[in-house]
């Protein structure tokens, strides 16, 4: 699992980049709300995609 230090970085790498030129055809905030999780068990928060997330199902459900 890849982790990121900010939510915005996780969104960029895990949602916007995979969607590429089609990113603007989707509700990125809604996708992020469903996919990106924050872990604060350590000294710093880290962000990642939830282990059970179905990326393409979430993307399809949030097409504009």
CSV table of C-alpha atoms in Angstrom, one decimal, residues 10-23 55-56 59:
chain,number,residue,atom,x,y,z
A,10,UNK,CA,-3.1,11.0,-2.5
A,11,UNK,CA,-5.9,12.4,-4.7
A,12,UNK,CA,-3.4,13.5,-7.3
A,13,UNK,CA,-1.5,10.2,-7.5
A,14,UNK,CA,-4.4,7.8,-6.9
A,15,UNK,CA,-7.3,9.4,-8.7
A,16,UNK,CA,-6.4,12.3,-11.0
A,17,UNK,CA,-3.3,10.7,-12.6
A,18,UNK,CA,-5.0,7.3,-13.3
A,19,UNK,CA,-8.0,9.1,-14.9
A,20,UNK,CA,-5.7,11.3,-17.0
A,21,UNK,CA,-7.5,13.3,-19.5
A,22,UNK,CA,-10.8,12.0,-18.2
A,23,UNK,CA,-10.4,13.4,-14.7
A,55,UNK,CA,-11.6,2.1,-7.8
A,56,UNK,CA,-13.4,1.6,-11.1
A,59,UNK,CA,-15.2,6.2,-10.5
